[in-house]
Amino acid sequence: MSHTNRLSKHLPIARIAIVRSLPGLGDLLCAVPAMRALRAAFPQSHITLIGLAWAKAFVERFSHYLDEFLEFPGYPGIPEVALPVHKIPQFLASVQQQHFDLALQMHGSGIISNTFTVLLGARVNAGFYLPGQYCPDADYFLPYPDHEPEVWRHLRLMEYLGIPLQGDALEFPLSKEDFSALHKVEEFQALQKRKYVCIHPGASVPERRWSVENFAAVADAIAARGFQVVLTGTAPEANLTHSIAQMMQALPINLAGKTNLGALAALLSQAELLICNDTGVSHLAAGLGVKSVVIFTNSEPHRWAPLDRDRHRILYNNKKEQNPSSLFNFHSSIFTISPEMVMEQVDELLSKEVANVT
């Protein structure tokens, strides 16, 4: 679907601000296709991301789409940052002096974030709103499409504004520094490209984690198929991966806490497969074009599942929803995700070549 360019009467648009101050890697990766479309439509514009402190590195990595980072100062009703009220007026005064031509609210439905976005002082504000809630401008704010996958929520906004889309694929650019950081990890030296499978058992909240017993069973089944198992995770997840390693019959390589994000991405890029919960590493694999099996135990597959169901397989708990790859229908009263179900998807992916479309 295409729309008349709603922004054409406001040209030139030299300075653009994007408000997306969310904590997860997946939160930003799912917005990349919209950022790609925005850059293609405004190749000479200066595009600034207003995000949490960690997103500075994200802006540096995606410098082909984003030019500048501003740290979100916090705002009443937005829980991601402890509220230093005295900093907000200073931040807003500084931002207003930048004279943004366009501010995009891509933080969520807009119940709270729309007022913050308007206070940035841009000539034009655009984004999402919930019907019945505050809508800054009916010409530029789209009813929040909460029935869409996360990637497409932001692409619908681009469509609504008349910005041509540039595909819905995720991406994650790798650098020489990423591979250099990976090669400094001693355990990596024993690995051969495409001869290992990564298993990432963590998630930001425990409720989204499949059991360590099930991960250990899958890891042993992977090892029995001739692949080295590599356990990945953050430093706080090292106890989790250690527990899985202790339960296994085979000997895994445990890299939890030993890789930064770039090194983890470089590691994944050479893996045959990833098995994980619904968490940021799933979107990282999608951006790298690495095959994956993603386990949803307590989250929203329709929103967060990878879009390419040929390369990425998803299994559900507590949902009645069809998987177009396997034609399984999972329902909490009938099915619990078992290691055998995961391995069925693993074996199918291992046995087929999937076209690498980026």
C-alpha positions as MATLAB code, in Angstrom:
seq = 'MSHTNRLSKHLPIARIAIVRSLPGLGDLLCAVPAMRALRAAFPQSHITLIGLAWAKAFVERFSHYLDEFLEFPGYPGIPEVALPVHKIPQFLASVQQQHFDLALQMHGSGIISNTFTVLLGARVNAGFYLPGQYCPDADYFLPYPDHEPEVWRHLRLMEYLGIPLQGDALEFPLSKEDFSALHKVEEFQALQKRKYVCIHPGASVPERRWSVENFAAVADAIAARGFQVVLTGTAPEANLTHSIAQMMQALPINLAGKTNLGALAALLSQAELLICNDTGVSHLAAGLGVKSVVIFTNSEPHRWAPLDRDRHRILYNNKKEQNPSSLFNFHSSIFTISPEMVMEQVDELLSKEVANVT';
ca = [
       0.000    0.000    0.000;
       1.319    3.448   -0.826;
       0.202    6.870    0.321;
       0.701   10.404   -0.924;
       3.817   11.833    0.664;
       2.320   13.627    3.634;
       5.633   15.319    4.370;
       6.150   16.887    0.936;
       4.616   20.221    1.915;
       7.118   20.491    4.777;
      10.248   20.077    2.665;
      13.109   20.545    3.090;
      13.462   18.247    6.084;
      17.049   18.651    7.180;
      16.928   17.392   10.765;
      14.990   14.345   11.991;
      14.653   12.972   15.524;
      13.550    9.406   16.285;
      12.259    8.691   19.779;
      12.765    5.008   20.677;
      14.081    4.695   24.214;
      13.535    1.012   24.882;
      15.955   -1.372   26.626;
      16.177   -4.376   24.326;
      18.449   -5.066   21.367;
      15.435   -6.480   19.546;
      13.530   -3.255   20.168;
      16.017   -1.342   18.039;
      16.755   -4.049   15.478;
      13.056   -4.330   14.660;
      13.032   -0.615   13.845;
      15.959   -0.865   11.398;
      13.810   -1.471    8.270;
      11.937    1.758    9.034;
      15.236    3.583    9.573;
      16.445    2.214    6.232;
      13.360    3.579    4.486;
      13.752    6.927    6.226;
      17.383    7.249    5.143;
      16.540    6.363    1.540;
      13.809    9.000    1.491;
      15.977   11.661    3.136;
      19.571   10.841    2.169;
      20.932   14.266    3.114;
      19.060   14.675    6.386;
      20.727   14.568    9.796;
      18.952   11.778   11.706;
      19.214   11.601   15.498;
      18.137    8.703   17.708;
      16.954    9.577   21.200;
      17.478    6.386   23.174;
      18.876    4.778   26.294;
      22.589    5.026   27.053;
      23.480    1.632   25.523;
      22.010    2.727   22.167;
      24.997    4.999   21.526;
      26.905    1.942   20.285;
      23.915    0.997   18.147;
      23.990    4.410   16.444;
      27.709    4.018   15.781;
      27.128    0.598   14.211;
      24.238    1.876   12.095;
      25.933    5.113   11.066;
      24.716    4.554    7.496;
      21.190    5.279    8.764;
      21.761    7.354   11.907;
      23.980   10.387   12.389;
      23.743   11.268   16.063;
      22.749    9.900   19.450;
      21.045   11.761   22.272;
      20.542   10.050   25.592;
      16.932    9.948   26.739;
      16.702   11.887   30.014;
      13.655   10.114   31.431;
      10.092   11.335   31.457;
       7.110   10.919   33.818;
       5.280    7.683   33.000;
       8.121    6.107   30.996;
       9.714    3.518   33.307;
      12.957    2.719   31.486;
      14.925    5.512   33.204;
      14.836    6.597   36.842;
      13.357   10.045   36.756;
      15.834   12.919   37.333;
      13.167   15.614   37.000;
      15.673   18.467   37.130;
      17.386   17.204   33.944;
      14.308   17.255   31.726;
      13.937   21.049   31.252;
      17.634   21.357   30.423;
      17.430   18.502   27.929;
      14.329   19.888   26.222;
      15.779   23.391   26.016;
      18.923   21.999   24.376;
      16.962   19.840   21.914;
      14.600   22.655   20.978;
      17.628   24.727   19.959;
      18.436   22.066   17.342;
      15.258   23.009   15.460;
      14.251   19.557   14.273;
      12.087   19.543   11.173;
      10.539   16.165   11.976;
      10.206   14.195   15.228;
       9.076   10.577   14.945;
       7.501    8.890   17.970;
       8.502    5.238   17.503;
       8.549    4.399   21.204;
       5.201    2.614   21.354;
       1.512    3.411   21.317;
       2.164    6.997   22.392;
       0.058    7.242   25.541;
       2.987    8.880   27.344;
       5.669    9.259   24.683;
       3.607   11.551   22.440;
       3.770   14.403   24.944;
       7.539   13.955   25.241;
       7.900   13.957   21.451;
       5.895   17.157   21.045;
       8.076   18.889   23.645;
      11.109   18.358   21.391;
       9.797   21.345   19.426;
      10.013   19.945   15.878;
       8.158   21.646   13.022;
       6.279   18.388   12.365;
       5.531   15.539   14.751;
       4.509   12.080   13.576;
       4.041    8.657   15.102;
       1.422    6.463   16.739;
      -1.534    7.077   18.998;
      -4.256    4.987   20.622;
      -7.789    5.956   19.604;
      -9.354    7.853   22.456;
      -5.952    9.010   23.725;
      -3.887   12.090   22.946;
      -3.192   12.496   19.218;
      -0.889   15.462   18.525;
      -1.831   15.729   14.834;
      -4.377   13.549   13.039;
      -2.604   14.145    9.718;
       0.653   12.569   10.872;
      -0.245   10.142   13.646;
      -1.327    6.598   12.829;
      -3.583    4.493   15.090;
      -1.181    2.064   16.739;
      -1.202   -1.165   14.639;
      -0.850   -3.588   17.542;
      -2.016   -6.520   15.400;
       1.134   -6.248   13.263;
       4.595   -7.759   13.843;
       6.948   -5.291   15.503;
       8.914   -4.691   12.291;
       5.742   -3.869   10.394;
       4.372   -1.513   13.029;
       7.113    0.932   12.118;
       6.885    0.212    8.414;
       3.161    1.016    8.542;
       4.110    4.422    9.894;
       6.526    4.932    7.008;
       3.759    3.929    4.573;
       1.320    6.276    6.272;
       3.735    9.163    5.825;
       4.279    8.257    2.174;
       7.877    7.087    2.631;
       8.739    4.243    0.193;
       9.732    1.039    1.944;
      13.092   -0.661    1.397;
      12.114   -4.172    2.451;
      11.409   -5.667    5.857;
      14.634   -7.637    6.404;
      16.667   -7.027    9.540;
      20.387   -6.396    9.307;
      23.399   -6.241   11.585;
      26.633   -4.940   10.042;
      29.822   -6.608   11.240;
      33.227   -4.962   11.482;
      36.824   -6.136   11.634;
      36.777   -5.160   15.297;
      33.964   -7.650   15.941;
      35.978  -10.543   14.522;
      39.108   -9.332   16.265;
      37.262   -9.377   19.599;
      36.002  -12.883   18.851;
      39.454  -14.200   17.971;
      40.729  -12.973   21.326;
      38.395  -15.472   23.028;
      40.621  -18.490   23.607;
      37.837  -21.057   23.349;
      36.893  -19.849   19.879;
      40.126  -21.180   18.419;
      38.817  -24.747   18.635;
      35.747  -24.001   16.512;
      35.331  -24.599   12.809;
      33.017  -22.505   10.668;
      29.579  -24.118   10.218;
      30.606  -26.991   12.492;
      29.033  -25.589   15.637;
      25.578  -24.701   16.897;
      24.946  -21.887   19.361;
      22.461  -22.360   22.186;
      21.384  -19.227   24.029;
      19.237  -20.209   27.033;
      18.795  -16.784   28.608;
      16.150  -14.093   28.250;
      15.608  -10.720   29.878;
      12.963  -12.150   32.218;
      12.890  -15.701   33.672;
       9.315  -16.256   32.476;
      10.540  -16.291   28.879;
      13.143  -19.012   29.484;
      12.663  -22.615   28.425;
      13.912  -25.016   31.098;
      17.613  -25.764   31.505;
      16.785  -29.490   31.452;
      15.212  -29.149   28.009;
      18.104  -27.076   26.687;
      20.559  -29.684   27.979;
      18.642  -32.463   26.219;
      18.640  -30.531   22.949;
      22.336  -29.695   23.334;
      23.205  -33.397   23.694;
      21.078  -34.237   20.666;
      22.940  -31.571   18.670;
      26.281  -32.981   19.796;
      25.151  -36.468   18.759;
      24.694  -35.113   15.232;
      28.370  -34.160   15.099;
      28.226  -30.465   15.967;
      30.134  -28.691   18.687;
      27.684  -27.046   21.087;
      28.488  -23.452   22.063;
      26.576  -21.981   25.001;
      26.195  -18.201   24.832;
      24.836  -15.561   27.162;
      25.636  -12.473   29.176;
      27.815  -12.508   32.284;
      24.766  -12.663   34.606;
      23.601  -15.727   32.636;
      26.832  -17.663   33.231;
      25.222  -19.643   36.069;
      22.435  -20.633   33.675;
      24.807  -21.922   31.003;
      26.957  -23.608   33.665;
      23.896  -25.524   34.864;
      23.190  -26.721   31.330;
      26.812  -27.770   30.835;
      26.681  -29.773   34.089;
      23.551  -31.616   32.908;
      24.977  -32.521   29.506;
      26.664  -35.779   28.555;
      28.665  -34.044   25.808;
      31.232  -31.326   26.517;
      30.062  -27.876   25.362;
      32.043  -24.682   24.996;
      30.619  -22.151   27.423;
      31.137  -18.566   26.245;
      28.589  -16.839   28.496;
      30.022  -13.521   29.610;
      33.072  -13.850   27.361;
      31.806  -12.000   24.285;
      30.612   -8.462   23.781;
      27.755   -7.865   21.346;
      30.019   -7.537   18.328;
      31.954  -10.715   19.136;
      28.706  -12.588   19.753;
      27.417  -11.455   16.363;
      30.662  -12.560   14.697;
      30.366  -15.931   16.451;
      26.768  -16.348   15.279;
      27.637  -15.374   11.728;
      29.778  -18.519   11.389;
      27.421  -20.877   13.236;
      25.293  -23.454   11.490;
      22.292  -22.730   13.673;
      21.022  -20.899   16.750;
      18.571  -22.251   19.320;
      17.209  -19.658   21.725;
      14.296  -18.186   23.608;
      12.401  -15.165   22.386;
      15.072  -12.583   23.158;
      17.392  -10.128   21.423;
      19.753  -12.780   20.050;
      16.864  -14.096   17.921;
      16.704  -10.760   16.092;
      20.484  -10.730   15.863;
      20.386  -14.084   14.040;
      17.680  -12.731   11.742;
      19.837   -9.707   10.959;
      22.808  -11.964   10.195;
      20.824  -14.462    8.108;
      21.670  -17.339   10.465;
      19.149  -20.181   10.739;
      17.410  -20.422   14.079;
      14.819  -22.183   16.184;
      13.120  -19.747   18.561;
      11.138  -20.965   21.561;
       8.253  -18.837   22.826;
       7.124  -19.808   26.317;
       5.577  -16.586   27.616;
       5.649  -13.860   24.990;
       3.960  -12.783   21.769;
       4.958  -14.745   18.647;
       2.764  -12.635   16.367;
       4.735   -9.567   17.432;
       8.304  -10.754   17.935;
       8.812  -13.877   15.800;
      11.227  -13.625   12.845;
       9.390  -12.876    9.620;
      11.262  -15.428    7.486;
       9.682  -18.726    8.533;
      11.776  -20.698    6.064;
      15.068  -19.794    7.720;
      13.692  -19.331   11.247;
      11.384  -21.792   12.998;
       9.252  -20.877   15.973;
       7.578  -22.999   18.624;
       4.885  -21.702   20.968;
       3.684  -22.257   24.481;
       0.415  -20.871   25.770;
      -0.672  -19.818   22.307;
      -2.965  -21.215   19.702;
      -1.331  -20.037   16.553;
      -0.214  -21.756   13.389;
       3.392  -22.135   12.368;
       3.435  -21.963    8.554;
       6.676  -23.920    8.394;
       5.694  -26.960   10.425;
       1.895  -26.701   10.326;
       1.879  -27.452   14.037;
      -0.862  -25.898   16.143;
       0.224  -25.410   19.729;
      -2.186  -24.887   22.572;
      -1.276  -24.708   26.228;
      -3.878  -27.266   27.237;
      -2.589  -29.823   24.726;
       1.070  -29.208   23.976;
       4.156  -28.372   25.958;
       7.246  -27.708   23.897;
       9.488  -30.753   24.191;
      13.114  -31.323   23.152;
      11.812  -33.720   20.483;
       9.696  -30.965   18.937;
      12.674  -28.620   18.867;
      14.892  -31.274   17.320;
      12.345  -31.940   14.597;
      12.737  -28.326   13.503;
      16.516  -28.468   13.960;
      16.852  -31.542   11.760;
      14.725  -29.973    9.066;
      16.871  -26.847    9.041;
      20.129  -28.810    9.106;
      19.041  -30.885    6.131;
      18.087  -28.018    3.842;
      19.795  -25.113    2.196;
      18.001  -21.837    2.748;
      18.503  -18.981    0.303;
      20.326  -16.133    2.012;
      18.236  -13.054    1.337;
      19.442   -9.887    3.056;
];
